[in-house]
Coordinates of C-alpha atoms and ligand atoms in Angstrom, one line a residue:
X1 CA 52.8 8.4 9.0
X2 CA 56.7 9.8 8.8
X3 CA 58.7 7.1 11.2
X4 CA 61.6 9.0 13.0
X5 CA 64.6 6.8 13.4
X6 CA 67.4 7.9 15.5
X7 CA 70.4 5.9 16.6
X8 CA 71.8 6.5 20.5
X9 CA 74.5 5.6 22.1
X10 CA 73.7 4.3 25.7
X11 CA 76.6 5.3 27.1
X12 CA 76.6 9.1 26.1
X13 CA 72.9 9.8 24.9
X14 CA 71.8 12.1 22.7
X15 CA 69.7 14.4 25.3
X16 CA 67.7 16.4 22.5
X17 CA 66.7 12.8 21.0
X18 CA 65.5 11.4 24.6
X19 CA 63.4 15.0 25.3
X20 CA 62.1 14.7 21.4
X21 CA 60.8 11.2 22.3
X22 CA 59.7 11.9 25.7
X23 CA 57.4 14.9 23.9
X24 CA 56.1 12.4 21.7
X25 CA 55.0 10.4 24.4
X26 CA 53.6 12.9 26.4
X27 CA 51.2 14.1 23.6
X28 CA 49.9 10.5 22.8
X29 CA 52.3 9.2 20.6
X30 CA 54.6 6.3 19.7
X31 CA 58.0 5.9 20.4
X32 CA 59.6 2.2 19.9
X33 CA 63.0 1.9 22.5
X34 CA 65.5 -1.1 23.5
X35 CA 64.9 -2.6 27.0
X36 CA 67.8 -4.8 28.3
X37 CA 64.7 -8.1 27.4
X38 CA 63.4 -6.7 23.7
X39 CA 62.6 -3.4 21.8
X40 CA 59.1 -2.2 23.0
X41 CA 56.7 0.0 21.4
X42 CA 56.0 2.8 24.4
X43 CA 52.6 4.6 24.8
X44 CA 50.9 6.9 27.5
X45 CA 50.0 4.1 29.6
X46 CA 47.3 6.5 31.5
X47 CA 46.2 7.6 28.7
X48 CA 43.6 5.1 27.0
X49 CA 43.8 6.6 23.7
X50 CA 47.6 6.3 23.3
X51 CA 47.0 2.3 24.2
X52 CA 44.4 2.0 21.3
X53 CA 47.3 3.1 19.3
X54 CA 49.7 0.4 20.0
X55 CA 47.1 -2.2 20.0
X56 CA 46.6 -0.7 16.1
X57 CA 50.1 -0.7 15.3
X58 CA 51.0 -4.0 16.1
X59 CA 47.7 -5.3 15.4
X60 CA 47.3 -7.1 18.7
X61 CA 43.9 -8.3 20.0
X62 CA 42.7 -6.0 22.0
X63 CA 42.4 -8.4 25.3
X64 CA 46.0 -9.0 25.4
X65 CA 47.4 -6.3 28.2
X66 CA 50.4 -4.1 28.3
X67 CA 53.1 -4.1 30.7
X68 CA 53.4 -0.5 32.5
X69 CA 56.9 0.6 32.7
X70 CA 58.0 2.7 35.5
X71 CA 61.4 4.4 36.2
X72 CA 61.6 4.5 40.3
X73 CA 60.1 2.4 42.3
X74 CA 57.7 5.4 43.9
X75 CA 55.9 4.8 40.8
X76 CA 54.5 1.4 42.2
X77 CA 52.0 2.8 44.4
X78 CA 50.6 5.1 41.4
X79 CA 49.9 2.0 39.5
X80 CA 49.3 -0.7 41.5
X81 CA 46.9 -1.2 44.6
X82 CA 47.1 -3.8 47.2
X83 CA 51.0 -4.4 47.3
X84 CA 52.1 -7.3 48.8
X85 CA 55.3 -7.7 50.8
X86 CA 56.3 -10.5 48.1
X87 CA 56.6 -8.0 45.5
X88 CA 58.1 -5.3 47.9
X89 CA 60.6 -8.3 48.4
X90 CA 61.1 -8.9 44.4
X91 CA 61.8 -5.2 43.3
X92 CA 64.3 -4.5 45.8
X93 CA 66.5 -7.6 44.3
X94 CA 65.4 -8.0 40.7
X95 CA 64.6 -4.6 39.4
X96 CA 65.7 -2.4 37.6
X97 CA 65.8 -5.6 35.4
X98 CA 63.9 -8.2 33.4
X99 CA 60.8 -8.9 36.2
X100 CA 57.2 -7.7 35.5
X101 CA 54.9 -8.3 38.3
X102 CA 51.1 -8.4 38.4
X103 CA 49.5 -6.9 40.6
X104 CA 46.0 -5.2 41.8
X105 CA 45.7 -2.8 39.4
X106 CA 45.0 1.7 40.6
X107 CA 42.1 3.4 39.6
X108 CA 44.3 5.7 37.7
X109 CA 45.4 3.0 35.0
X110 CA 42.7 2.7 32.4
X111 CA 41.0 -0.2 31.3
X112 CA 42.3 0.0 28.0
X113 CA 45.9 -0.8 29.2
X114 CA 45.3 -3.7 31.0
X115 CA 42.9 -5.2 28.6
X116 CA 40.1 -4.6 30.7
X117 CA 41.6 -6.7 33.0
X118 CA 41.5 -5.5 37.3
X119 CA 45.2 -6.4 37.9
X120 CA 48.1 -4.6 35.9
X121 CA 51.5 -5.7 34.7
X122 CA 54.5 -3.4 36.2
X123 CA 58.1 -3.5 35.3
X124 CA 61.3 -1.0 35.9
X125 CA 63.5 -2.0 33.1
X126 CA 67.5 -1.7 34.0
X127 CA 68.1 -0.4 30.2
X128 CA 69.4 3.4 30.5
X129 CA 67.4 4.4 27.6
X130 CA 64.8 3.0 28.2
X131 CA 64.6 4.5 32.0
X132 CA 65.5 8.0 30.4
X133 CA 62.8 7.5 27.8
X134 CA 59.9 6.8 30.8
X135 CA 61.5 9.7 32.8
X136 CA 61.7 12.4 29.6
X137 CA 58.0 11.5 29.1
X138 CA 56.7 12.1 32.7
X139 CA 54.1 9.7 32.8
X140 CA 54.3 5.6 32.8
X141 CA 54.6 3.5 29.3
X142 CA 52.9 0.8 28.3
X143 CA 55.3 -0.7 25.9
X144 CA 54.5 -4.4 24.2
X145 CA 57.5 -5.7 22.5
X146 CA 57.5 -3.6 19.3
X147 CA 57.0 -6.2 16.9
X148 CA 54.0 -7.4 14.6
X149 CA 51.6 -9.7 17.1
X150 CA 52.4 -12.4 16.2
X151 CA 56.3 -12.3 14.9
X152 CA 59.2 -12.9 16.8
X153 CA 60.2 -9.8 19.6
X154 CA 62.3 -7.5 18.2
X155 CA 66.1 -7.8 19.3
X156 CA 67.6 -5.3 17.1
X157 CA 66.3 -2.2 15.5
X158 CA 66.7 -3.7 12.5
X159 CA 63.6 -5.7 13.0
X160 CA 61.8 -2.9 14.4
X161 CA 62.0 -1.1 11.4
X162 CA 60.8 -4.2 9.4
X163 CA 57.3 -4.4 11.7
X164 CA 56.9 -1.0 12.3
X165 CA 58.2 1.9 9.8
X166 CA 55.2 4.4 9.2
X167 CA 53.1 3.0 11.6
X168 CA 54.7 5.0 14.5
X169 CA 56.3 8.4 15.2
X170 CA 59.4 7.2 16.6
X171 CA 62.5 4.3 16.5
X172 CA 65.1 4.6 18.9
X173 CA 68.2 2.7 18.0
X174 CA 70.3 1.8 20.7
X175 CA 72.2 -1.1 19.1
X176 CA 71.2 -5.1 19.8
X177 CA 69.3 -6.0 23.2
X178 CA 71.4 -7.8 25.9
X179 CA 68.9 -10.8 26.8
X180 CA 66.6 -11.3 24.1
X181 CA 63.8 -12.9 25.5
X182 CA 61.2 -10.9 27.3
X183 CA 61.0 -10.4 31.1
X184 CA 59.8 -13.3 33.8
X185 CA 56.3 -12.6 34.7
X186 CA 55.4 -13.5 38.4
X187 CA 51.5 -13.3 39.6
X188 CA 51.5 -12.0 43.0
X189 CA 47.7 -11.7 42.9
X190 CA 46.9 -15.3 44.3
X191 CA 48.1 -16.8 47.5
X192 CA 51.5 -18.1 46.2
X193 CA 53.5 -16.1 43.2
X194 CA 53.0 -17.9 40.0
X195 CA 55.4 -17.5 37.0
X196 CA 53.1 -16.5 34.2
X197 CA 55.8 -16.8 31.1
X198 CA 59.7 -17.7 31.9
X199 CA 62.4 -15.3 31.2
X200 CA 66.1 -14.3 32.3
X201 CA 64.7 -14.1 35.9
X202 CA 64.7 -17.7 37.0
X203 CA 62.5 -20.0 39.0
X204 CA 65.5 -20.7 41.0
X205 CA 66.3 -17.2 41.2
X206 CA 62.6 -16.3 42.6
X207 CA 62.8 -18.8 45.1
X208 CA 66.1 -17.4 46.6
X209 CA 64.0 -14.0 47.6
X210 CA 60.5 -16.0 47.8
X211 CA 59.6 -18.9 50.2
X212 CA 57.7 -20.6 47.0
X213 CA 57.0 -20.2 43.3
X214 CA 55.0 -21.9 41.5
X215 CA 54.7 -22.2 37.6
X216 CA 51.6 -21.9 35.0
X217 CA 51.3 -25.2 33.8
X218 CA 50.5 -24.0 30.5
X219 CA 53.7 -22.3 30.0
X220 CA 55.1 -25.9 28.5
X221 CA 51.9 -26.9 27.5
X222 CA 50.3 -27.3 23.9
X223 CA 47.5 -24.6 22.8
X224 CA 45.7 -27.5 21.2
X225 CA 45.9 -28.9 25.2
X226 CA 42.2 -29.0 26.4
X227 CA 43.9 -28.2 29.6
X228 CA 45.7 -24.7 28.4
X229 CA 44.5 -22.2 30.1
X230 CA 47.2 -19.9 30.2
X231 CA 46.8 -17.1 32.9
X232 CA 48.5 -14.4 31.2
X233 CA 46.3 -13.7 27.8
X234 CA 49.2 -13.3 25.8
X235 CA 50.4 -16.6 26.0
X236 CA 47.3 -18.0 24.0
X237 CA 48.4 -16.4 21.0
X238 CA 50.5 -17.9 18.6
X239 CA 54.0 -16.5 18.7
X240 CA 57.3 -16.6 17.7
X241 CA 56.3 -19.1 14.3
X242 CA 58.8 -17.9 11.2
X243 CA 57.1 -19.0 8.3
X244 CA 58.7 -21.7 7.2
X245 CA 57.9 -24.8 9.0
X246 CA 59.8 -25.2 12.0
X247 CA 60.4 -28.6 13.9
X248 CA 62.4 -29.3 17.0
X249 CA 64.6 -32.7 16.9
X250 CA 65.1 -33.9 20.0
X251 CA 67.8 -36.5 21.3
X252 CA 71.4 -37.2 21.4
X253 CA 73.9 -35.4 19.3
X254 CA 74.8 -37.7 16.8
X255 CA 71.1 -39.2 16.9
X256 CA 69.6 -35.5 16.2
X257 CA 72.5 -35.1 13.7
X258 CA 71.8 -37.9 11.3
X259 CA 68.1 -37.4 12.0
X260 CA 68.2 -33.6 10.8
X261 CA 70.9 -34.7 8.0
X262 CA 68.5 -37.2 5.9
X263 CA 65.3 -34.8 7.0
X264 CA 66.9 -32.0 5.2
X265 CA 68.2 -34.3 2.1
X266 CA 64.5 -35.4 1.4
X267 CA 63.4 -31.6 1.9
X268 CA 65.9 -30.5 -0.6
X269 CA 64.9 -33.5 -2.8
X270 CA 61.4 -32.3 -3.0
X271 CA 63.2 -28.6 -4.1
X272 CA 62.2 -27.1 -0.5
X273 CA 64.5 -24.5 0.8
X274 CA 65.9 -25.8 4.4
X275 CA 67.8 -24.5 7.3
X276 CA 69.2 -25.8 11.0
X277 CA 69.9 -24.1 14.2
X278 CA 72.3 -25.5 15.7
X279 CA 74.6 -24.7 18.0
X280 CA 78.7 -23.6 17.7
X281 CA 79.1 -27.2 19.8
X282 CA 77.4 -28.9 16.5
X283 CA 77.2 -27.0 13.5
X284 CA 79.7 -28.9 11.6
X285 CA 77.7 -32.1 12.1
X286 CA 75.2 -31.0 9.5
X287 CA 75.1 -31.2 5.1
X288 CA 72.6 -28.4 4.9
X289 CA 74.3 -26.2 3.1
X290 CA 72.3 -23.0 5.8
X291 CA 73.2 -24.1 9.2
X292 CA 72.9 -21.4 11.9
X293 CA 74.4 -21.7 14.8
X294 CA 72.5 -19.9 17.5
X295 CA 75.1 -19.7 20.4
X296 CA 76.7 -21.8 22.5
X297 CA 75.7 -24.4 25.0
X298 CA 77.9 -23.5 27.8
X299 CA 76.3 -19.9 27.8
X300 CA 72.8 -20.4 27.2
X301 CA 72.9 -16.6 27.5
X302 CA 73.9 -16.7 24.3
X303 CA 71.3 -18.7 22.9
X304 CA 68.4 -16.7 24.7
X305 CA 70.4 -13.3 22.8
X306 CA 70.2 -14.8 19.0
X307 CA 66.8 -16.9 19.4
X308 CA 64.2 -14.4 17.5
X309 CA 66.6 -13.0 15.0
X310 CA 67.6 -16.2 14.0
X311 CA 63.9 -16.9 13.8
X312 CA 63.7 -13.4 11.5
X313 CA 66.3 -14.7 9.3
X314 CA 64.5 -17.7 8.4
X315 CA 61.6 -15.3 7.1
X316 CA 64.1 -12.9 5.0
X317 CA 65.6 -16.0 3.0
X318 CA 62.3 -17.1 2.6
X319 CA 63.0 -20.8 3.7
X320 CA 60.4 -23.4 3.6
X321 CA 61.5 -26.4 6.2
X322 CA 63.5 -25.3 9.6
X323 CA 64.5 -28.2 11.9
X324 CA 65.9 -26.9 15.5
X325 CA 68.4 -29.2 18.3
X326 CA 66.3 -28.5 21.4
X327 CA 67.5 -26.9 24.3
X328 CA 67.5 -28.4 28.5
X329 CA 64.6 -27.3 30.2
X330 CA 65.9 -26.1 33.2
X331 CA 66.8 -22.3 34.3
X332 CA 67.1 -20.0 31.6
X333 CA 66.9 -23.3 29.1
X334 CA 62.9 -23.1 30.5
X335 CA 62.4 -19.7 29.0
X336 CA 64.3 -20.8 25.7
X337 CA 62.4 -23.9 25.5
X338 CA 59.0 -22.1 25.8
X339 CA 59.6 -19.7 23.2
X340 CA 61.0 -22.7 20.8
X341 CA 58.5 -24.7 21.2
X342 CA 55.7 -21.9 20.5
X343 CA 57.5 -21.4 17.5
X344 CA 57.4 -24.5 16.7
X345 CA 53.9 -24.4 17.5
X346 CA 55.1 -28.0 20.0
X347 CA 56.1 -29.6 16.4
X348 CA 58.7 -32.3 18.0
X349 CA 60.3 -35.6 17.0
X350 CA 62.6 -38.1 19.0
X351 CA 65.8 -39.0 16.5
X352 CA 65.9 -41.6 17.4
X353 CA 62.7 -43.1 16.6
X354 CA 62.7 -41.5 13.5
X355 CA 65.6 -43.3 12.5
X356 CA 63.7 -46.4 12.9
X357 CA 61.3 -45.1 10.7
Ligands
TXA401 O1 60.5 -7.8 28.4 C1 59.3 -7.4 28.3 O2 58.4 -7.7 29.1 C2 58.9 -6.6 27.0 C3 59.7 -5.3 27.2 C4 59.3 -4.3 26.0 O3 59.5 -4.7 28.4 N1 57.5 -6.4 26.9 C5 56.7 -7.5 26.6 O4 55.4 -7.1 26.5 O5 57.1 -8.6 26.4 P1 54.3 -8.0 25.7 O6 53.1 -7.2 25.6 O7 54.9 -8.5 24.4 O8 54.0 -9.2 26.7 C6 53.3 -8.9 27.9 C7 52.7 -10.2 28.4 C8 51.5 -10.7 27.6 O9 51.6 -12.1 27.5 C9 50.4 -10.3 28.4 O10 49.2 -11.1 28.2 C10 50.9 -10.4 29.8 O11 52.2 -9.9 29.7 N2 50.2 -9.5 30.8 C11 50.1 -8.2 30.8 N3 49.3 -7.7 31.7 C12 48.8 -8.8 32.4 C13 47.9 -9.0 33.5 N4 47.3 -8.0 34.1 N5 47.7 -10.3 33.8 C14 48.2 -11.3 33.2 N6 49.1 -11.2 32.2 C15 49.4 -10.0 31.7
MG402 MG1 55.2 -9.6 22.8

């Protein structure tokens, strides 16, 4: 298949590109977009067939459901059944934006968008192509995040390009995503909302609209955890995981420092490539000779922003041993921390014991 790529510029968009794109959907097609979270990979989300594709492309199993993207809020009703007030309540303060709800899913969403699941996931992303995309097209997407299951989410077109050239119709490239971590999912299905996977949206930020939240235990939990049961399917999965082997160091500064320093000499004494992310606070504490710094502590905005494409780099120079500072759980550092630690697929040391080694 011939992938289209186009590049657009959000603030004066290319109308012929938008219409082009919104045809494609229309007839079945795929058409890969930024969101303000990640780049997603859009499909007919009413049309079953049109799923099947995107579960194809990105080779994700096929019980792992799509969120359904919607441009105005009139949409809900068309989508979703049985709306509570809680969510009437969420959209008018968080969306257009990085929230997906799940709710009771319409007759008129197929099965093979939810994966066969009775309840669907709805979100009205804030970015303006995106919106003009799902408006061009006249029906709802289902978009995934448009990268191989499996690999980090895609926070540039760049990496779109990587995961899906000639497997879809269309890649629109609107520049780098402002979050980079995918939207908070909230369950308003059961009696209280439940926060299915962390993102921009916070707990704390719920609980301002919401009288209580509560959080999927398995969102911090191992998958080797007898007790992981995570309740939205995707978060089973391995994720996130560059190739190389990643390992979070946890501790103090100067503990993580010397711990990460002598871990990488033995690596590179063994001939193993290695890397560290660190942060701008702390990069010059390490004698790797590739230290990335992944943002700043005092904006962990900008940490959430550079996460998965420092994760991609590690995969394009092909290094073997990755150890990571780790990040404070709280707030946005709970969505940062989940996506880390899948990565990491929960590999973790103390420094400080390992000194004592
Ligand atoms: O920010 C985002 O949400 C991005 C952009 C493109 O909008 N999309 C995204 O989609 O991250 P995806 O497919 O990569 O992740 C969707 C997650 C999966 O973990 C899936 O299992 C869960 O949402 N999910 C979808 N429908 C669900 C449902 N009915 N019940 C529980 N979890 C659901
Ligand atoms: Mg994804």
């Amino acid at each position: 298949m011939n992938t289209a790529i186009y590049k657009i510029d959000a603030t004066n968009m290319d109308m012929d590109v938008i219409r082009h794109a919104g045809q494609i959907l229309a007839q079945g097609g795929l058409v890969a977009f930024p969101t303000e979270t990640v780049y997603g990979l859009g499909a007919d989300a009413m049309d079953a067939r049109a799923s099947a594709k995107i579960y194809a492309a990105k080779g994700r199993p096929s019980d792992n459901p799509l969120i359904v993207h919607i441009a105005r809020l009139e949409s809900l009703t068309e989508i979703a059944a049985d709306i509570p007030d809680a969510a009437i309540k969420l959209a008018r303060a968080f969306w257009p934006g990085p929230l997906t709800m799940i709710l009771n899913k319409s007759s008129r969403v197929p099965l093979g968008t939810t994966g066969g699941l009775n309840t669907v996931a709805v979100r009205m992303p804030s970015h303006p192509i995106a919106r003009a995309i799902i408006e061009a097209s006249q029906t709802y997407i289902a978009a995934p995040s448009a990268n191989t299951s499996g690999r980090p989410s895609p926070t540039l077109a760049e990496h779109v390009i990587e995961d899906m050239t000639g497997r879809i119709d269309m890649i629109i490239d609107g520049g780098k995503v402002g979050i980079g971590l995918e939207s908070t999912i909230v369950d308003l299905t059961g009696p209280i909302p439940m926060i299915l996977r962390p993102g921009y949206i916070t707990k704390e930020m719920l609980e301002q609209v919401l009288d209580c939240v509560t959080v999927d235990q398995a969102i911090l939990a191992e998958n080797s955890d007898k007790n992981f049961h995570p309740k939205a399917p995707g978060m089973k999965y391995k994720h996130y995981a560059p190739k190389g082997d990643l390992t979070i160091v946890e501790g103090a500064p100067e503990d993580v420092a010397r711990c990460i320093n002598a871990l990488t000499d033995q690596a590179q004494d063994k001939g193993l490539q290695t890397a560290v992310i660190a942060t701008d606070e702390t990069k010059a504490s390490y004698t790797c000779s590739r230290v990335f710094s992944i943002g700043t502590r005092v904006h962990e905005e900008s940490i959430a922003q550079n996460l998965f494409e420092i994760l991609r780099k590690m995969d394009t120079l092909s290094v073997d041993v990755i150890y990571s500072e780790s990040f404070e759980g709280g707030g946005l550092g709970q969505a940062i921390m989940n996506r880390l630690l899948k990565a990491a697929g929960h590999h973790v040391i103390q420094a400080n014991q390992s000194r004592s080694e």
